């Protein structure tokens, strides 16, 4: 029997007014797989994550999660089912403490010892020392860790990460990269990374999708990207020297 895909995206399209953000996008994600999604600004990457997490509803096409269509489901139900995400612009609550930020999604996830679990997650992402600080006082790298912690609270089967490395210095990129690798090997969580920092991305994934104007123009290993004329033209540019 063929192994069931965790996520199946079938012919998904979405327009905003006359602007086609996604145009017949199809792909699958296996259990525990790490997939990179790249492409120029405005190519539909965030829109795709918004559709997967239920923030935006597609015009046509279907998304299956663990074999079930999830198209009508609200974001919080998808989160409970195991679809966790972080945002390109972090969405933590600045006036709450670091610990409280992680306890909120836990609370919505059902009963249990929220505080112990939140502290456990903060230890995982390296923020336990900061737990009583106001989240608004965190550095960008720490805010990104806190967003990861919030996404991890509901024990996701897949993590959707929108530009986790953007704006970080090389040391912080390295640290978040190591954190993601550890999370992946310890929990088996599948990850979709939307990313512009290719050097970091290629250290964690063997498979990438390139979007251009809402369409998939390449799918395969990072090494193959530069061999596609269309990818070079639409995204990499002629000066690209390979992963
Ligand atoms: N809520 C919205 N309302 C109107 N247009 C939108 C909305 N969200 C996205 N778009 C448009 O859809 C297209 C795809 O945007 P999207 O944010 O998905 O791109 P992206 O690949 O994430 O870009 P970036 O790399 O800059 O983050 C763009 O033309 C954008 O202006
Ligand atoms: Mg985006």
GROMACS .gro file of N, CA and C and ligand atoms in nm, residues 16-17 19-22 39-48 50 56 88 162-163 194 196 211, ligand 1:
model
  103
   16UNK      N    1  -0.690   3.777  -0.579
   16UNK     CA    2  -0.733   3.894  -0.501
   16UNK      C    3  -0.772   3.999  -0.604
   17UNK      N    4  -0.902   4.026  -0.618
   17UNK     CA    5  -0.945   4.113  -0.726
   17UNK      C    6  -0.905   4.047  -0.857
   19UNK      N    7  -0.600   3.994  -0.942
   19UNK     CA    8  -0.462   3.950  -0.925
   19UNK      C    9  -0.456   3.802  -0.885
   20UNK      N   10  -0.402   3.719  -0.976
   20UNK     CA   11  -0.394   3.576  -0.948
   20UNK      C   12  -0.275   3.545  -0.858
   21UNK      N   13  -0.300   3.526  -0.730
   21UNK     CA   14  -0.190   3.500  -0.636
   21UNK      C   15  -0.143   3.356  -0.645
   22UNK      N   16  -0.238   3.263  -0.667
   22UNK     CA   17  -0.203   3.121  -0.686
   22UNK      C   18  -0.284   3.067  -0.803
   39UNK      N   19   1.075   3.168  -0.413
   39UNK     CA   20   1.019   3.240  -0.527
   39UNK      C   21   1.027   3.389  -0.504
   40UNK      N   22   1.015   3.467  -0.612
   40UNK     CA   23   1.026   3.612  -0.598
   40UNK      C   24   0.917   3.672  -0.508
   41UNK      N   25   0.935   3.797  -0.470
   41UNK     CA   26   0.834   3.867  -0.391
   41UNK      C   27   0.701   3.866  -0.467
   42UNK      N   28   0.595   3.838  -0.395
   42UNK     CA   29   0.463   3.842  -0.456
   42UNK      C   30   0.428   3.719  -0.538
   43UNK      N   31   0.509   3.611  -0.526
   43UNK     CA   32   0.482   3.493  -0.609
   43UNK      C   33   0.377   3.401  -0.548
   44UNK      N   34   0.328   3.433  -0.427
   44UNK     CA   35   0.219   3.355  -0.370
   44UNK      C   36   0.255   3.266  -0.253
   45UNK      N   37   0.377   3.278  -0.202
   45UNK     CA   38   0.425   3.189  -0.096
   45UNK      C   39   0.343   3.203   0.033
   46UNK      N   40   0.328   3.329   0.078
   46UNK     CA   41   0.253   3.350   0.202
   46UNK      C   42   0.106   3.315   0.182
   47UNK      N   43   0.052   3.346   0.065
   47UNK     CA   44  -0.087   3.310   0.035
   47UNK      C   45  -0.107   3.159   0.048
   48UNK      N   46  -0.009   3.082   0.000
   48UNK     CA   47  -0.018   2.937   0.011
   48UNK      C   48  -0.022   2.895   0.159
   50UNK      N   49  -0.119   3.077   0.405
   50UNK     CA   50  -0.247   3.124   0.459
   50UNK      C   51  -0.362   3.030   0.424
   56UNK      N   52  -0.688   3.219   0.479
   56UNK     CA   53  -0.743   3.259   0.350
   56UNK      C   54  -0.809   3.137   0.289
   88UNK      N   55   0.534   3.580   0.890
   88UNK     CA   56   0.642   3.662   0.833
   88UNK      C   57   0.666   3.783   0.925
  162UNK      N   58   0.704   3.093   0.787
  162UNK     CA   59   0.714   3.198   0.685
  162UNK      C   60   0.834   3.288   0.714
  163UNK      N   61   0.944   3.263   0.645
  163UNK     CA   62   1.065   3.343   0.655
  163UNK      C   63   1.118   3.355   0.798
  194UNK      N   64   0.896   2.859   0.398
  194UNK     CA   65   0.899   2.962   0.295
  194UNK      C   66   1.020   3.047   0.328
  196UNK      N   67   1.372   3.306   0.185
  196UNK     CA   68   1.458   3.373   0.087
  196UNK      C   69   1.606   3.345   0.114
  211UNK      N   70   0.800   2.894  -0.674
  211UNK     CA   71   0.678   2.958  -0.724
  211UNK      C   72   0.716   3.083  -0.803
  244LIG     N1   73  -0.497   3.991   0.150
  244LIG     C1   74  -0.460   4.029   0.026
  244LIG     N2   75  -0.533   4.117  -0.044
  244LIG     C2   76  -0.496   4.154  -0.168
  244LIG     N3   77  -0.389   4.106  -0.233
  244LIG     C3   78  -0.312   4.018  -0.168
  244LIG     C4   79  -0.343   3.975  -0.034
  244LIG     N4   80  -0.249   3.885   0.004
  244LIG     C5   81  -0.163   3.875  -0.099
  244LIG     N5   82  -0.201   3.953  -0.202
  244LIG     C6   83  -0.133   3.963  -0.334
  244LIG     O1   84  -0.110   3.831  -0.381
  244LIG     C7   85   0.018   3.819  -0.439
  244LIG     C8   86   0.098   3.714  -0.366
  244LIG     O2   87   0.132   3.766  -0.237
  244LIG     P1   88   0.208   3.680  -0.127
  244LIG     O3   89   0.208   3.762  -0.002
  244LIG     O4   90   0.147   3.545  -0.118
  244LIG     O5   91   0.354   3.672  -0.189
  244LIG     P2   92   0.490   3.619  -0.127
  244LIG     O6   93   0.544   3.520  -0.223
  244LIG     O7   94   0.468   3.575   0.014
  244LIG     O8   95   0.581   3.750  -0.130
  244LIG     P3   96   0.701   3.797  -0.029
  244LIG     O9   97   0.823   3.720  -0.072
  244LIG    O10   98   0.715   3.942  -0.060
  244LIG    O11   99   0.658   3.771   0.110
  244LIG     C9  100   0.079   3.958  -0.436
  244LIG    O12  101   0.054   4.021  -0.559
  244LIG    C10  102   0.005   4.027  -0.324
  244LIG    O13  103  -0.001   4.165  -0.343
   0.00000   0.00000   0.00000
